[in-house]
Amino acid sequence: MNLHEYQGKQLFAEYNIPISKGKVIFSPDEVIDACNEIGGTKWVVKTQVHAGGRGKSGGVELVDSPEKALEFSKKWIAKRLVTYQTDSKGQLVNSILIEECTEIKSELYLSAVVDRESQKIVFIGSSEGGVNIEDVAKNYPDKIIYQAVEFKDKNLADQSIDIANVLKLNDDQTKQFIPMIENLLRLFVENDLSLLEINPLVIDDNGDLLCLDAKINIDSNALFRQPKINDMYDETQEDPQEAEAAYNDLSYVSLDGNIGCMVNGAGLAMGTMDTIKYFGGNPANFLDVGGTATQERVTKAFKIILRDPEVKVVLVNIFGGIVRCDLIAEGVIAAIKDVDIKIPVVVRLEGNNAELGAEILLNSNIRIISINDLAEAAKKSVELAK
Amino acid sequence: MSILVNKDTRLLVQGFTGSQGTLHSEQSISYGTNIVGGVTPGKGGNTHLDRPVFNTVEEAVKEVEPNASLIFVPAKFCKNSIIEAAEANIKLIVCITEGIPTLDMLEVKKTVDKLGVRLIGPNCPGVITPGEAKLGIMPGDIHLAGSIGIISRSGTLTYEAVKQTTDIGLGQSSCVGIGGDPIPGSSFVDILKLFEDDKKTEAIVMVGEIGGNAEETAAEYIRDNISKPVVSYIAGQTAPVGKRMGHAGAIIAGGKGTAKDKIEKLKKCGVHIADNLVSIGEKVSEVL
């Protein structure tokens, strides 16, 4: 789950991590008061969406009067911002973060992730901030440090100094940096983060460290013990079908093809998409209906798949493990009747009682194309989608 | 021969009396697995599926001497359950549960490594040695005792690979689902080592997917250390960047972890690629 920048910065404030003075607004009515409350003569106004590349797309501006901030808010609130990281529809802007303007001496980069290889939390730091870190990693590998850390480890201060050296911090800044790393790590662990990125981390005109951005991802598996974070969920930032699927405990990702896929198991769902592509078709979605594939789940899955108007055919691929294929077949038939599907449905059942399942599909008197062989089922779907 | 589990496996089931624990324990027993007891806190002293139930793993170890544990407890309790089994000196732990927080797994991994415990999973179908023991949720009847070792990050994809190797008559020595999480208890490399040393295994099927670099690491290990032929299929060739494809670990992040990169690396290291899900069995017969 992703957080907005302003939500991330609220967490930063709680953990004494330095951020600019600012205020989030949800309506243009709040803008003038917010600017006055922050004070100063210049403000940075930033649209809040779950996507990067806001600056280059007009979603971030520097304004020199509250009226210009108001104008910016009227332009963006309730509109959609398209950046290179969003799809062509863009992301809905519900809120704008207004911050005091910071004079920047230099821009740095700092992030933390759960690293799969070392199986530790790793801080990544670079003296090159404000740009894409993947480019820095490629072009200037010596300007990046990867430092594995452990919570409550006595070596953390020394490790922070190693990062500070790569960031070329002076003694005063390093003194600010050591507790900052400790606080960021505490924030990471206590809130079950999977990613934390500050790009840029800056040195301001007083020579102090300041986090100008905050990108935070939370481990979805840990939301049960993070009620406060759970409340920060903004469903307007999610694809509506994906959000509905998640609500129904189905795993769904929308794609741009026209063959709807309903599969049990995430790996097999990916494998099915690949097989469709291999035979010249285009999958409309990834959907894992789960291990049990009951009638109720299959019905919900059909409804979500069919909400996509591009879908011309649905390929159901179920490997019946513990659940018998004859029961799955009955579930699929009932679901198709319930949802009243007008497009062809190709069903491939394999595993436990597969033959009986196929027979039930065959005798169902509804338009189901039952094909036991996955390659043939995929080919048939591709043909029907044309 | 086989790896990890066999006729001598004395299995303890944690989360024994829950619905999942009960269903899959029944299936394991009817497959011939020797389940010696189960653990459900608060239900110690009872009998379930004709086996004794204990409150703690420690008690179970004293009474029925299990040498492996299979875990079905809910995700939020798994960290404690795995660590409990490891500290009670059980050297093989298979965790089926999906959805364990990643930071819990960092702690679990540190503990099991320190104690020299082999953890399989979480978020996996388990381990089976056909005809001998079934520790997990896989359908027993698609398996055939034979010569192919199977390792996979996905459940249902493992079944596809199993079915195809059964259909061509080669069967499986053992099958290990290492799970779809970012921090798995065992890696491809850990299991590859075991299959290399197993006399019954003549070839290995490695089913990977997008995300992370476990396949790339495995590719180098295969090049340097594995003498047996390895066939690999990588799922997610059509997966979009930055989207989590069901499994917590299946995500292409920062341009890394694509199927294309993995396949190229595997090819370079001498691994035989099944370019399609439906051609795994065919590829295996080709290389043997």
Short mmCIF file of N, CA, C and O in Angstrom, two decimals, chain A residues 168-238:
data_model
loop_
_atom_site.label_atom_id
_atom_site.label_comp_id
_atom_site.label_asym_id
_atom_site.label_seq_id
_atom_site.Cartn_x
_atom_site.Cartn_y
_atom_site.Cartn_z
N LYS A 168 28.71 13.20 1.31
CA LYS A 168 29.62 14.35 1.47
C LYS A 168 29.09 15.36 2.47
O LYS A 168 29.11 16.58 2.24
N LEU A 169 28.58 14.88 3.60
CA LEU A 169 28.08 15.77 4.64
C LEU A 169 29.24 16.29 5.48
O LEU A 169 30.22 15.59 5.69
N ASN A 170 29.13 17.55 5.97
CA ASN A 170 30.15 18.07 6.87
C ASN A 170 29.86 17.60 8.30
O ASN A 170 28.88 16.89 8.54
N ASP A 171 30.69 17.99 9.26
CA ASP A 171 30.54 17.46 10.63
C ASP A 171 29.19 17.79 11.25
O ASP A 171 28.56 16.94 11.87
N ASP A 172 28.74 19.04 11.06
CA ASP A 172 27.45 19.44 11.63
C ASP A 172 26.31 18.62 11.04
O ASP A 172 25.41 18.15 11.74
N GLN A 173 26.36 18.48 9.71
CA GLN A 173 25.29 17.73 9.04
C GLN A 173 25.32 16.25 9.44
O GLN A 173 24.28 15.63 9.62
N THR A 174 26.52 15.72 9.61
CA THR A 174 26.63 14.32 10.03
C THR A 174 26.01 14.14 11.42
O THR A 174 25.35 13.14 11.69
N LYS A 175 26.20 15.16 12.28
CA LYS A 175 25.59 15.10 13.62
C LYS A 175 24.06 15.06 13.53
O LYS A 175 23.40 14.47 14.38
N GLN A 176 23.50 15.74 12.53
CA GLN A 176 22.04 15.68 12.34
C GLN A 176 21.65 14.35 11.70
O GLN A 176 20.56 13.82 11.93
N PHE A 177 22.56 13.82 10.89
CA PHE A 177 22.24 12.65 10.06
C PHE A 177 22.16 11.37 10.90
O PHE A 177 21.31 10.50 10.65
N ILE A 178 23.02 11.25 11.91
CA ILE A 178 23.05 10.00 12.71
C ILE A 178 21.70 9.73 13.39
O ILE A 178 21.14 8.65 13.21
N PRO A 179 21.13 10.71 14.12
CA PRO A 179 19.80 10.43 14.69
C PRO A 179 18.72 10.30 13.62
O PRO A 179 17.72 9.61 13.81
N MET A 180 18.93 10.97 12.48
CA MET A 180 17.93 10.88 11.42
C MET A 180 17.81 9.44 10.90
O MET A 180 16.71 8.92 10.71
N ILE A 181 18.95 8.80 10.70
CA ILE A 181 18.93 7.40 10.24
C ILE A 181 18.27 6.51 11.29
O ILE A 181 17.43 5.65 10.98
N GLU A 182 18.61 6.76 12.54
CA GLU A 182 18.01 5.95 13.60
C GLU A 182 16.49 6.12 13.62
O GLU A 182 15.75 5.15 13.74
N ASN A 183 16.05 7.38 13.48
CA ASN A 183 14.60 7.64 13.48
C ASN A 183 13.91 7.05 12.25
O ASN A 183 12.80 6.52 12.34
N LEU A 184 14.57 7.14 11.10
CA LEU A 184 13.98 6.56 9.89
C LEU A 184 13.85 5.04 10.02
O LEU A 184 12.85 4.45 9.62
N LEU A 185 14.87 4.42 10.62
CA LEU A 185 14.83 2.97 10.79
C LEU A 185 13.72 2.58 11.77
O LEU A 185 13.00 1.60 11.55
N ARG A 186 13.57 3.38 12.82
CA ARG A 186 12.51 3.12 13.79
C ARG A 186 11.14 3.26 13.11
O ARG A 186 10.26 2.43 13.28
N LEU A 187 11.00 4.32 12.31
CA LEU A 187 9.76 4.52 11.55
C LEU A 187 9.51 3.32 10.63
O LEU A 187 8.39 2.80 10.55
N PHE A 188 10.55 2.87 9.96
CA PHE A 188 10.45 1.75 9.02
C PHE A 188 9.94 0.49 9.72
O PHE A 188 8.98 -0.15 9.28
N VAL A 189 10.57 0.18 10.86
CA VAL A 189 10.25 -1.07 11.56
C VAL A 189 8.90 -0.99 12.27
O VAL A 189 8.09 -1.90 12.19
N GLU A 190 8.65 0.14 12.93
CA GLU A 190 7.42 0.24 13.72
C GLU A 190 6.16 0.33 12.87
O GLU A 190 5.07 0.04 13.33
N ASN A 191 6.32 0.75 11.62
CA ASN A 191 5.15 0.90 10.75
C ASN A 191 5.12 -0.11 9.61
O ASN A 191 4.32 0.00 8.70
N ASP A 192 6.00 -1.11 9.65
CA ASP A 192 6.02 -2.17 8.63
C ASP A 192 6.15 -1.62 7.21
O ASP A 192 5.36 -1.97 6.32
N LEU A 193 7.15 -0.80 6.99
CA LEU A 193 7.38 -0.28 5.65
C LEU A 193 8.03 -1.33 4.77
O LEU A 193 8.73 -2.22 5.27
N SER A 194 7.80 -1.23 3.46
CA SER A 194 8.60 -2.04 2.55
C SER A 194 9.53 -1.14 1.74
O SER A 194 10.52 -1.60 1.19
N LEU A 195 9.21 0.15 1.68
CA LEU A 195 10.07 1.11 0.98
C LEU A 195 9.89 2.50 1.58
O LEU A 195 8.78 2.89 1.92
N LEU A 196 11.01 3.21 1.67
CA LEU A 196 10.98 4.59 2.13
C LEU A 196 11.98 5.33 1.24
O LEU A 196 13.13 4.89 1.11
N GLU A 197 11.53 6.40 0.59
CA GLU A 197 12.45 7.10 -0.32
C GLU A 197 12.33 8.60 -0.11
O GLU A 197 11.23 9.15 -0.13
N ILE A 198 13.48 9.25 0.06
CA ILE A 198 13.53 10.70 0.20
C ILE A 198 14.36 11.22 -0.97
O ILE A 198 15.58 11.10 -0.98
N ASN A 199 13.67 11.75 -1.94
CA ASN A 199 14.37 12.21 -3.14
C ASN A 199 13.72 13.48 -3.66
O ASN A 199 12.70 13.43 -4.31
N PRO A 200 14.29 14.64 -3.30
CA PRO A 200 15.61 14.78 -2.68
C PRO A 200 15.56 14.99 -1.17
O PRO A 200 14.60 15.50 -0.62
N LEU A 201 16.69 14.58 -0.57
CA LEU A 201 17.05 15.04 0.77
C LEU A 201 17.95 16.25 0.47
O LEU A 201 18.85 16.13 -0.35
N VAL A 202 17.68 17.42 1.09
CA VAL A 202 18.48 18.58 0.68
C VAL A 202 19.25 19.19 1.85
O VAL A 202 18.95 18.94 3.01
N ILE A 203 20.24 19.98 1.48
CA ILE A 203 20.91 20.85 2.44
C ILE A 203 20.43 22.27 2.13
O ILE A 203 20.53 22.72 0.99
N ASP A 204 19.80 22.90 3.12
CA ASP A 204 19.21 24.22 2.87
C ASP A 204 20.24 25.33 3.07
O ASP A 204 21.41 25.06 3.34
N ASP A 205 19.79 26.59 2.94
CA ASP A 205 20.75 27.70 2.99
C ASP A 205 21.36 27.89 4.38
O ASP A 205 22.36 28.59 4.52
N ASN A 206 20.77 27.26 5.40
CA ASN A 206 21.42 27.29 6.72
C ASN A 206 22.41 26.15 6.89
O ASN A 206 23.00 25.99 7.96
N GLY A 207 22.51 25.31 5.86
CA GLY A 207 23.41 24.16 5.96
C GLY A 207 22.76 22.98 6.67
O GLY A 207 23.46 22.04 7.07
N ASP A 208 21.43 23.03 6.86
CA ASP A 208 20.74 21.94 7.58
C ASP A 208 20.12 20.93 6.61
O ASP A 208 19.75 21.28 5.49
N LEU A 209 19.94 19.70 7.11
CA LEU A 209 19.28 18.65 6.33
C LEU A 209 17.77 18.81 6.39
O LEU A 209 17.21 19.14 7.44
N LEU A 210 17.12 18.53 5.27
CA LEU A 210 15.67 18.67 5.19
C LEU A 210 15.14 17.68 4.16
O LEU A 210 15.72 17.53 3.08
N CYS A 211 14.03 16.99 4.50
CA CYS A 211 13.44 16.03 3.55
C CYS A 211 12.40 16.74 2.70
O CYS A 211 11.35 17.12 3.21
N LEU A 212 12.67 16.91 1.43
CA LEU A 212 11.72 17.65 0.58
C LEU A 212 10.65 16.74 0.01
O LEU A 212 9.62 17.20 -0.44
N ASP A 213 10.90 15.43 -0.03
CA ASP A 213 9.87 14.52 -0.53
C ASP A 213 9.82 13.32 0.41
O ASP A 213 10.75 13.08 1.19
N ALA A 214 8.73 12.58 0.34
CA ALA A 214 8.59 11.37 1.17
C ALA A 214 7.75 10.37 0.40
O ALA A 214 6.57 10.60 0.15
N LYS A 215 8.38 9.30 -0.02
CA LYS A 215 7.64 8.23 -0.69
C LYS A 215 7.69 7.00 0.21
O LYS A 215 8.77 6.55 0.58
N ILE A 216 6.51 6.50 0.58
CA ILE A 216 6.45 5.37 1.51
C ILE A 216 5.52 4.28 0.99
O ILE A 216 4.40 4.57 0.57
N ASN A 217 6.02 3.05 0.97
CA ASN A 217 5.16 1.88 0.72
C ASN A 217 5.09 1.06 1.99
O ASN A 217 6.10 0.86 2.66
N ILE A 218 3.89 0.56 2.27
CA ILE A 218 3.68 -0.27 3.46
C ILE A 218 3.48 -1.71 3.02
O ILE A 218 2.82 -1.98 2.01
N ASP A 219 4.03 -2.65 3.77
CA ASP A 219 3.83 -4.08 3.53
C ASP A 219 2.35 -4.41 3.77
O ASP A 219 1.88 -4.36 4.90
N SER A 220 1.63 -4.76 2.71
CA SER A 220 0.18 -5.02 2.84
C SER A 220 -0.10 -6.16 3.81
O SER A 220 -1.16 -6.19 4.45
N ASN A 221 0.83 -7.12 3.90
CA ASN A 221 0.62 -8.25 4.81
C ASN A 221 0.60 -7.83 6.27
O ASN A 221 0.19 -8.60 7.13
N ALA A 222 1.09 -6.63 6.57
CA ALA A 222 1.22 -6.20 7.96
C ALA A 222 0.12 -5.21 8.37
O ALA A 222 0.09 -4.73 9.49
N LEU A 223 -0.82 -4.95 7.45
CA LEU A 223 -1.82 -3.91 7.76
C LEU A 223 -2.69 -4.29 8.95
O LEU A 223 -3.23 -3.41 9.62
N PHE A 224 -2.82 -5.60 9.22
CA PHE A 224 -3.65 -6.01 10.36
C PHE A 224 -3.14 -5.42 11.68
O PHE A 224 -3.90 -5.26 12.62
N ARG A 225 -1.83 -5.09 11.75
CA ARG A 225 -1.32 -4.54 13.01
C ARG A 225 -0.95 -3.07 12.87
O ARG A 225 -0.24 -2.52 13.71
N GLN A 226 -1.43 -2.43 11.78
CA GLN A 226 -1.15 -1.01 11.56
C GLN A 226 -2.45 -0.25 11.31
O GLN A 226 -2.67 0.29 10.22
N PRO A 227 -3.32 -0.19 12.31
CA PRO A 227 -4.64 0.43 12.07
C PRO A 227 -4.54 1.90 11.63
O PRO A 227 -5.32 2.35 10.79
N LYS A 228 -3.55 2.60 12.16
CA LYS A 228 -3.42 4.03 11.81
C LYS A 228 -3.06 4.18 10.33
O LYS A 228 -3.62 5.02 9.63
N ILE A 229 -2.15 3.33 9.87
CA ILE A 229 -1.75 3.36 8.46
C ILE A 229 -2.92 2.92 7.58
O ILE A 229 -3.17 3.50 6.52
N ASN A 230 -3.64 1.91 8.04
CA ASN A 230 -4.79 1.40 7.29
C ASN A 230 -5.78 2.52 6.98
O ASN A 230 -6.37 2.58 5.90
N ASP A 231 -5.95 3.43 7.94
CA ASP A 231 -6.87 4.55 7.75
C ASP A 231 -6.37 5.54 6.69
O ASP A 231 -7.13 6.39 6.24
N MET A 232 -5.12 5.45 6.33
CA MET A 232 -4.56 6.39 5.33
C MET A 232 -4.81 5.91 3.90
O MET A 232 -4.46 6.59 2.95
N TYR A 233 -5.39 4.72 3.78
CA TYR A 233 -5.63 4.14 2.44
C TYR A 233 -6.52 5.07 1.62
O TYR A 233 -7.56 5.52 2.07
N ASP A 234 -6.09 5.38 0.41
CA ASP A 234 -6.86 6.26 -0.48
C ASP A 234 -7.27 5.46 -1.71
O ASP A 234 -6.49 5.30 -2.64
N GLU A 235 -8.51 4.97 -1.70
CA GLU A 235 -8.91 4.07 -2.78
C GLU A 235 -9.07 4.80 -4.12
O GLU A 235 -9.07 4.17 -5.17
N THR A 236 -9.15 6.14 -4.09
CA THR A 236 -9.27 6.85 -5.37
C THR A 236 -7.98 6.75 -6.18
O THR A 236 -7.96 7.07 -7.36
N GLN A 237 -6.89 6.33 -5.53
CA GLN A 237 -5.62 6.23 -6.25
C GLN A 237 -5.45 4.86 -6.91
O GLN A 237 -4.46 4.61 -7.58
N GLU A 238 -6.40 3.95 -6.66
CA GLU A 238 -6.29 2.60 -7.21
C GLU A 238 -7.20 2.46 -8.41
O GLU A 238 -8.23 3.13 -8.52
#
